[in-house]
mmCIF file of C-alpha atoms in Angstrom:
data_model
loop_
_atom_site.group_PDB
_atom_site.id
_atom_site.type_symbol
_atom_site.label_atom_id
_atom_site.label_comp_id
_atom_site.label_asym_id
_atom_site.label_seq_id
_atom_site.Cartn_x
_atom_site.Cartn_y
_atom_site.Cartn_z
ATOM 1 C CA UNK A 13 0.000 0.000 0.000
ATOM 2 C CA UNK A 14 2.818 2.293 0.609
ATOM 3 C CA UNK A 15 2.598 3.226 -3.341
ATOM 4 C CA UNK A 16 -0.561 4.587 -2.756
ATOM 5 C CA UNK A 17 0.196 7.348 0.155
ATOM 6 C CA UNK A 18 0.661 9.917 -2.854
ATOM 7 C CA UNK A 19 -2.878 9.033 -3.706
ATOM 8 C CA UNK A 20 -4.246 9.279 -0.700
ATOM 9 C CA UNK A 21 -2.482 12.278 0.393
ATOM 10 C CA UNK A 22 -3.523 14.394 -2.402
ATOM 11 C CA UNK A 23 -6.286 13.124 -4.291
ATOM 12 C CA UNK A 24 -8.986 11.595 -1.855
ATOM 13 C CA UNK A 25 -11.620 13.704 0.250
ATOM 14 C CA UNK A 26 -13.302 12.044 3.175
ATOM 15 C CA UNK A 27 -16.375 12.279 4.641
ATOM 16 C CA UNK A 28 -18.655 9.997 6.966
ATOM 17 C CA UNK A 29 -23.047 10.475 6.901
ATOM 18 C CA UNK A 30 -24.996 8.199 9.032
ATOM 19 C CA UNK A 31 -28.106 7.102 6.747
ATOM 20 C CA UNK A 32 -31.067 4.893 6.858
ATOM 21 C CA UNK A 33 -30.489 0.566 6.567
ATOM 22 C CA UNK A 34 -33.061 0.524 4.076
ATOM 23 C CA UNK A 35 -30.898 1.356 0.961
ATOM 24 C CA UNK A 36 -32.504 2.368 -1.943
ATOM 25 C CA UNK A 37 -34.116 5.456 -0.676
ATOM 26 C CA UNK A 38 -31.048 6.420 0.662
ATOM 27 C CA UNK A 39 -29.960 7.506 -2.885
ATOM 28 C CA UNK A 40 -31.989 10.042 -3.997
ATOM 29 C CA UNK A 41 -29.732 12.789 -4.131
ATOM 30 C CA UNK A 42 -27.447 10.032 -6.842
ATOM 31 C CA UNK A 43 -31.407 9.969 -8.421
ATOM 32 C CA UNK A 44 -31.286 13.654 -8.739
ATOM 33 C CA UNK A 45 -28.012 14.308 -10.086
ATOM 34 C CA UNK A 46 -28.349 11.791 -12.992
ATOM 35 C CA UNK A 47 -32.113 13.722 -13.629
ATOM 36 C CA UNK A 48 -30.198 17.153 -13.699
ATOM 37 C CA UNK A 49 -26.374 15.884 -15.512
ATOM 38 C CA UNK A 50 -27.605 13.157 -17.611
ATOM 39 C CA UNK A 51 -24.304 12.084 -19.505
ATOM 40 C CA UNK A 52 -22.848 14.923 -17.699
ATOM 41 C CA UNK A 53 -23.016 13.375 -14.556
ATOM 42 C CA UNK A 54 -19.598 12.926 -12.954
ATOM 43 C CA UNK A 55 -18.247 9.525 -12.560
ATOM 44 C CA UNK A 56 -18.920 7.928 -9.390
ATOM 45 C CA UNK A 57 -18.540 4.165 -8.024
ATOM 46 C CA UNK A 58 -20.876 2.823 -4.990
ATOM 47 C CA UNK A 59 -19.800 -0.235 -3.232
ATOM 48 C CA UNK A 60 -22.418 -2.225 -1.284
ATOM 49 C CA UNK A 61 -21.551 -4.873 1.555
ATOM 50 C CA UNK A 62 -25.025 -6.533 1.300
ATOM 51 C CA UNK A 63 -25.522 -7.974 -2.000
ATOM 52 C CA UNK A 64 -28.847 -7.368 -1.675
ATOM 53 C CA UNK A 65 -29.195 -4.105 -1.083
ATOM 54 C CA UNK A 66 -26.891 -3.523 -4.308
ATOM 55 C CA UNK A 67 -29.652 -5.117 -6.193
ATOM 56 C CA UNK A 68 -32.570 -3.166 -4.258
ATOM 57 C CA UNK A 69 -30.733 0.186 -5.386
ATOM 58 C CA UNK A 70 -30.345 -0.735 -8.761
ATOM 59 C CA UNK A 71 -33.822 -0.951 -9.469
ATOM 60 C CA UNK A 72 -34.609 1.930 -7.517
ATOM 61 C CA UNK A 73 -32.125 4.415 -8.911
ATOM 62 C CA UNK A 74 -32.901 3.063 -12.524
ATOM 63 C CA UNK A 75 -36.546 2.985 -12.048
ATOM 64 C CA UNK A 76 -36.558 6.961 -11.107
ATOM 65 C CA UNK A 77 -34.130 7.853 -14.030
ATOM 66 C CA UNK A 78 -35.861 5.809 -16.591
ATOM 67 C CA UNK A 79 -32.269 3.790 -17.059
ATOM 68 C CA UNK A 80 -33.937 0.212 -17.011
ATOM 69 C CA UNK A 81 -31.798 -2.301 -18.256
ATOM 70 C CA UNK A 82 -32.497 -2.029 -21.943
ATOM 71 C CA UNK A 83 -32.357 1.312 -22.637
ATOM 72 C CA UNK A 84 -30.308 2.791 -25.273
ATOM 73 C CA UNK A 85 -26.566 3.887 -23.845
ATOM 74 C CA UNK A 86 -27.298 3.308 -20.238
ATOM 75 C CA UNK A 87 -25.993 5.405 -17.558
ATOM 76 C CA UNK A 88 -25.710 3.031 -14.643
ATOM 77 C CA UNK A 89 -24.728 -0.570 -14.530
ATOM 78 C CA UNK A 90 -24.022 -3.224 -11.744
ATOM 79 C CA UNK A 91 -20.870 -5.255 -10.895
ATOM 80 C CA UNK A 92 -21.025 -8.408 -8.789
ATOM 81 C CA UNK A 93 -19.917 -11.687 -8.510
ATOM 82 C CA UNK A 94 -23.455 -13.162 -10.271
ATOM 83 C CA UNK A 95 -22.688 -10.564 -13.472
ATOM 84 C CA UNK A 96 -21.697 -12.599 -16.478
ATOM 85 C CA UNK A 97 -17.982 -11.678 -17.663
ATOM 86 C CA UNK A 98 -19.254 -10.831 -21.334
ATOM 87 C CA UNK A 99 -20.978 -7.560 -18.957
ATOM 88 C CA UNK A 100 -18.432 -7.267 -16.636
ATOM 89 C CA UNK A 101 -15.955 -7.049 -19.463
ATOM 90 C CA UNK A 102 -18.218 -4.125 -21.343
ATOM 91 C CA UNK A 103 -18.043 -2.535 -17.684
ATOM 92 C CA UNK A 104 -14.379 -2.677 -17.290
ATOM 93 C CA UNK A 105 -13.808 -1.356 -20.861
ATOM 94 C CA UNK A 106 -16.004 1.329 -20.763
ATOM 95 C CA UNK A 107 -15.045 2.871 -17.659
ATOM 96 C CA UNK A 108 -11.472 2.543 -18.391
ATOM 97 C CA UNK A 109 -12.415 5.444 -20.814
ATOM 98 C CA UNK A 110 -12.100 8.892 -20.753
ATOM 99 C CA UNK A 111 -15.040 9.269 -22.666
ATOM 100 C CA UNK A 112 -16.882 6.014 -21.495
ATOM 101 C CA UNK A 113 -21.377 6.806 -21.670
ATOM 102 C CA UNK A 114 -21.600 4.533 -18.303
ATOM 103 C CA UNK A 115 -20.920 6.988 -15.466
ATOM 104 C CA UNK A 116 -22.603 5.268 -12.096
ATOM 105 C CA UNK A 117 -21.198 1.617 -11.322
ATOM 106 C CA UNK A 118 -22.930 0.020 -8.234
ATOM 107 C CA UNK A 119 -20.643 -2.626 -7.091
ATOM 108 C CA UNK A 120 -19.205 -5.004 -4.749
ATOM 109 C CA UNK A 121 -15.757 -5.764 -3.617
ATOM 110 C CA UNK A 122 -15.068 -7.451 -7.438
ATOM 111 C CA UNK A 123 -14.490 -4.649 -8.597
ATOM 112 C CA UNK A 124 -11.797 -3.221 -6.603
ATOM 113 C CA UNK A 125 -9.071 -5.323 -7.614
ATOM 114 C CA UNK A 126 -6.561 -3.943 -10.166
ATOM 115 C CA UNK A 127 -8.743 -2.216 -11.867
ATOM 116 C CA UNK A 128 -7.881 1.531 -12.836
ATOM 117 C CA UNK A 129 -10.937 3.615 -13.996
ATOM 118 C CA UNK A 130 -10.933 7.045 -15.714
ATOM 119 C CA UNK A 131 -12.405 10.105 -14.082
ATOM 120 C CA UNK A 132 -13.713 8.751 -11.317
ATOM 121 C CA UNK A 133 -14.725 11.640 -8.926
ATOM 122 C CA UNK A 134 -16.675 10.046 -6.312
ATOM 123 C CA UNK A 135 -16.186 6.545 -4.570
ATOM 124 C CA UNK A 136 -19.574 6.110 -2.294
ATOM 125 C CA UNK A 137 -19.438 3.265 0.684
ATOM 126 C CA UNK A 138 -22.873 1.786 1.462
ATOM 127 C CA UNK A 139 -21.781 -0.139 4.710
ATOM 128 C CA UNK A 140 -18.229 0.211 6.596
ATOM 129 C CA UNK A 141 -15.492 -1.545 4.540
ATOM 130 C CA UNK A 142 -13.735 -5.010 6.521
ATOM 131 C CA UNK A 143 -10.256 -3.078 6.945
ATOM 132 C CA UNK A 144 -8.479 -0.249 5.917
ATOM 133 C CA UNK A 145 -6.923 -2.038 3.318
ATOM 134 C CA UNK A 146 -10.317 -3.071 1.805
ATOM 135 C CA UNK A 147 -11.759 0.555 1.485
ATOM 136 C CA UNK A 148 -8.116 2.378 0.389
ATOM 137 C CA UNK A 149 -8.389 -0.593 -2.621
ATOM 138 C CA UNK A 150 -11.617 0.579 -3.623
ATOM 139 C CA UNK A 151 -11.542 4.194 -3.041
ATOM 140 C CA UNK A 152 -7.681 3.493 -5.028
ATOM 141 C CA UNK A 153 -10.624 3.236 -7.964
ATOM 142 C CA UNK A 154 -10.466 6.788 -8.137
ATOM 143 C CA UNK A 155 -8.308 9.848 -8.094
ATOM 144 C CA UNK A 156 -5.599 8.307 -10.392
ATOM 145 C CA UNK A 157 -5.248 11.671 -11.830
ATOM 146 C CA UNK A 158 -2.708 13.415 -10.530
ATOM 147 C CA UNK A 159 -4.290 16.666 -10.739
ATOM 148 C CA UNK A 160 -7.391 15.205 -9.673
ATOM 149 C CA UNK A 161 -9.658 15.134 -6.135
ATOM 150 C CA UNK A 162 -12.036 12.442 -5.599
ATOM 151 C CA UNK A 163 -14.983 12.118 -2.769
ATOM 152 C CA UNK A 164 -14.751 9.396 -0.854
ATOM 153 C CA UNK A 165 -18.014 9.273 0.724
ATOM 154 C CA UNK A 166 -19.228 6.754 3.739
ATOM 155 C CA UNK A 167 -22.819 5.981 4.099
ATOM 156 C CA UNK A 168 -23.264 4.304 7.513
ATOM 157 C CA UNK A 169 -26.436 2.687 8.512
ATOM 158 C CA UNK A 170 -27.118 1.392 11.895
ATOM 159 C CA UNK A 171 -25.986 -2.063 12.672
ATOM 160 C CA UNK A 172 -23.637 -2.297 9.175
ATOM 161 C CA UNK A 173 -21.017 -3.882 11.404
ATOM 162 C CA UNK A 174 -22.820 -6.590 13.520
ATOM 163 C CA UNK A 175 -21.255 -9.820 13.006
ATOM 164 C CA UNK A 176 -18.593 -8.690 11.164
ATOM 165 C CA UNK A 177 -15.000 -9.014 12.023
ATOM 166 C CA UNK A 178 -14.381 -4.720 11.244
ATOM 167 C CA UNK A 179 -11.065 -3.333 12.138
ATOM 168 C CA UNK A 180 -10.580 -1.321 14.735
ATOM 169 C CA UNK A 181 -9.364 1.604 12.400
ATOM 170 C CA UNK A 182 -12.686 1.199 10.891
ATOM 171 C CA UNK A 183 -14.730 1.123 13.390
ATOM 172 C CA UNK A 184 -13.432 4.525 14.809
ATOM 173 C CA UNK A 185 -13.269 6.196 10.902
ATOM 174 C CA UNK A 186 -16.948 5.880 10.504
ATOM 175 C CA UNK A 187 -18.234 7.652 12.873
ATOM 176 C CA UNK A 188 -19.410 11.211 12.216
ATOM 177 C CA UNK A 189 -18.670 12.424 15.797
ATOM 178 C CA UNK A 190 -15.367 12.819 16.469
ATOM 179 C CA UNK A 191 -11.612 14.885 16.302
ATOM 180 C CA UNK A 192 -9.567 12.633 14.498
ATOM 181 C CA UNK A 193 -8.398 13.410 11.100
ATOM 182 C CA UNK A 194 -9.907 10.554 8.922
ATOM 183 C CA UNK A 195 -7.156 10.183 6.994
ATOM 184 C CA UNK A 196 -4.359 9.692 9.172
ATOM 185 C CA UNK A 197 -7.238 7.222 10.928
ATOM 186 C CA UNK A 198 -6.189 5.420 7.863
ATOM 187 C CA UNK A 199 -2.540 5.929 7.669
ATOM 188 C CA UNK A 200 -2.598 5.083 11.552
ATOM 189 C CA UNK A 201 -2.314 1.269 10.212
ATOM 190 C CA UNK A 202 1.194 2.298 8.198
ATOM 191 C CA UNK A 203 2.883 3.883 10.646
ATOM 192 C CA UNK A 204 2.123 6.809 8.821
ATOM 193 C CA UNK A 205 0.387 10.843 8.614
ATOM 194 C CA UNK A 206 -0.315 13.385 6.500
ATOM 195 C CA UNK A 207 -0.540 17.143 7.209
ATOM 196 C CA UNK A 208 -3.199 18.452 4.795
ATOM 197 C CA UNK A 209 -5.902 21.564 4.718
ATOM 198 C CA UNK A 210 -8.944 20.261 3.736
ATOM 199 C CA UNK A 211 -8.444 17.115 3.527
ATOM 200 C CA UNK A 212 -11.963 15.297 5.174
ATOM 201 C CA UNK A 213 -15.004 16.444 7.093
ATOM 202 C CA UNK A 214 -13.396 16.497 9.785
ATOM 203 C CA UNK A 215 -10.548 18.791 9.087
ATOM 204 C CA UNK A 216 -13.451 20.716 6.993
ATOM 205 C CA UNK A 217 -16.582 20.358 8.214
ATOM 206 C CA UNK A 218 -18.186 22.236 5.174
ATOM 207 C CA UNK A 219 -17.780 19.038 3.168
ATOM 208 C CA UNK A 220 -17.276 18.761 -0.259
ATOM 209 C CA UNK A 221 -19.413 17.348 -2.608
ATOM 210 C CA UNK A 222 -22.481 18.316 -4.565
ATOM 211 C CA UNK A 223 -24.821 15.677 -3.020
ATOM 212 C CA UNK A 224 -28.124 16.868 -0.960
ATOM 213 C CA UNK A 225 -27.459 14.752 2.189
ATOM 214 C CA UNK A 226 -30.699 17.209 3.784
ATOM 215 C CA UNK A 227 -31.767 13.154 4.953
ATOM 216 C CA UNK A 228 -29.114 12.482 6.882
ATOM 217 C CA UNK A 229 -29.315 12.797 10.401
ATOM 218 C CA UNK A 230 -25.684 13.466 11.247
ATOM 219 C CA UNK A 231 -26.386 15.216 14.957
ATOM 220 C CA UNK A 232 -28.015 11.871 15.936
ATOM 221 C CA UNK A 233 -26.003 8.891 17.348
ATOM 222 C CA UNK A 234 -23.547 7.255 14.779
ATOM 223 C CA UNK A 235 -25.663 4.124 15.334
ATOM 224 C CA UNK A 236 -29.283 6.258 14.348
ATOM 225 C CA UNK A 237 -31.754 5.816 11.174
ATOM 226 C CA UNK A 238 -32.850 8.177 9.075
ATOM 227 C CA UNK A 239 -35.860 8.461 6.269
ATOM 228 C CA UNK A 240 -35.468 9.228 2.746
ATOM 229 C CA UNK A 241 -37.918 11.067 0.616
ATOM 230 C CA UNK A 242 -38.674 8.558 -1.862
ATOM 231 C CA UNK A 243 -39.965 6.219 0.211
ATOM 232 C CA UNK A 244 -38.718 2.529 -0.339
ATOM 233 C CA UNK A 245 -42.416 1.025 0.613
ATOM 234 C CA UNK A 246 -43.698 3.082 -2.433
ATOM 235 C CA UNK A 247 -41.628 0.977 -4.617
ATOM 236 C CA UNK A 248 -41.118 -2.254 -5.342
ATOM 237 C CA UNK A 249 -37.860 -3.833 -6.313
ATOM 238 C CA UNK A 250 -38.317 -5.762 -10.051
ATOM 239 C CA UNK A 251 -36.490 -8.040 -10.468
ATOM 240 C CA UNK A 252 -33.584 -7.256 -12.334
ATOM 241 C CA UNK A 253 -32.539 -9.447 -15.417
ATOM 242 C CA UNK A 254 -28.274 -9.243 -16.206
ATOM 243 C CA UNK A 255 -29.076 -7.271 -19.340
ATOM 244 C CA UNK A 256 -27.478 -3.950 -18.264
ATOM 245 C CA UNK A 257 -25.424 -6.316 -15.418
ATOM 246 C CA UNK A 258 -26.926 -8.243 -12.769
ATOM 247 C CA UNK A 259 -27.470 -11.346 -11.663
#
């Protein structure tokens, strides 16, 4: 990891919002900036811990921005381990470009590995990451620019770690109360710090991205739910064939 500390010293914003379990509402300000950007929307990458709610938020998000599998030069597209390798193939090539049409890839962990992306500006967690090393290899998706910043967002939801085996680094980086710079959090577990001016939401509490978080509930306890606007018990999850990537 030690050739990625120029990475994550310069490139790589963090921030921490405490959201709601029940994912797919939880993206409506992702369903709003594809409605407003369209193929201007700016690259972003959303890993999911629960398979299922990867699935869930894929037919919600494409549902709401009429991007059902299908449609001509989709937007969005999953990556998991049930997506056949003729799609994950068409994924891999088209982000790779500059100029690629797909511009939000909701993933698991398979995608992290060795894979370099263009233009990626935001890297979204839905769920806390096992280790360190797990979420610097999948935020490592972005920012490869070196004149580049990406947003490396965590969306915690109450109860994401139960029965998991989470590192102590973490467990402290995600939550939203607290003092410690979230990068050197990070860099704690390589004997290593940065000293950087805006480098998290911690160190900048303004934040830094253009996503409406006005649902999170960030003054409430790190373990606390939130609602979303769209509600989730309005909709109905199809199910999703592997046409734009699935199962």
């Amino acid at each position: 990891m030690n050739g990625d500390f120029n990475f994550i010293a310069h490139t790589h914003r963090y921030e921490v919002h405490n959201m709601d379990e029940r994912a797919p509402g939880q993206f409506q300000f992702l369903i709003d900036m594809i409605n407003e950007k369209k193929s201007s929307t700016p690259r972003t990458i959303v890993f999911f811990v629960k398979h299922d709610h990867l699935v869930e938020s894929y037919s919600y998000i494409t549902h709401y921005t009429g991007q059902q599998p299908g449609c001509e030069a989709p937007l969005v597209a999953m990556y998991h381990r049930s997506t056949t390798t003729e799609i994950k193939n068409d994924v891999i090539a088209d982000m790779k470009r500059p100029d690629g049409v797909l511009k939000v890839v909701l993933a698991t962990s398979s995608l992290s590995m060795g894979i370099d992306m263009a233009g990626i500006k935001y890297v979204i967690h839905h769920g806390v990451p096992m280790t360190s090393d797990d979420f610097l290899q999948e935020t490592g998706r972005a920012g490869r620019e070196a004149d580049s910043i990406c947003h490396s967002i965590l969306l915690n939801y109450p109860h994401s770690t139960s029965g998991r085996a989470v590192s102590k680094s973490m467990m402290q980086f995600k939550l939203v109360k607290q003092s410690t710079c979230r990068r050197n959090i990070l860099l704690a577990d390589y004997n290593s710090s940065v000293v950087q001016d805006v480098c998290c939401d911690i160190c900048n509490p303004g934040g830094f991205g253009p996503y409406d978080f006005t649902l999170v509930n960030d003054e409430a306890a790190d373990d606390t739910a939130t609602q979303s606007s769209h509600s989730p018990d309005d909709f109905e999850a199809e199910t999703v064939s592997d046409s734009s990537s699935s199962e």
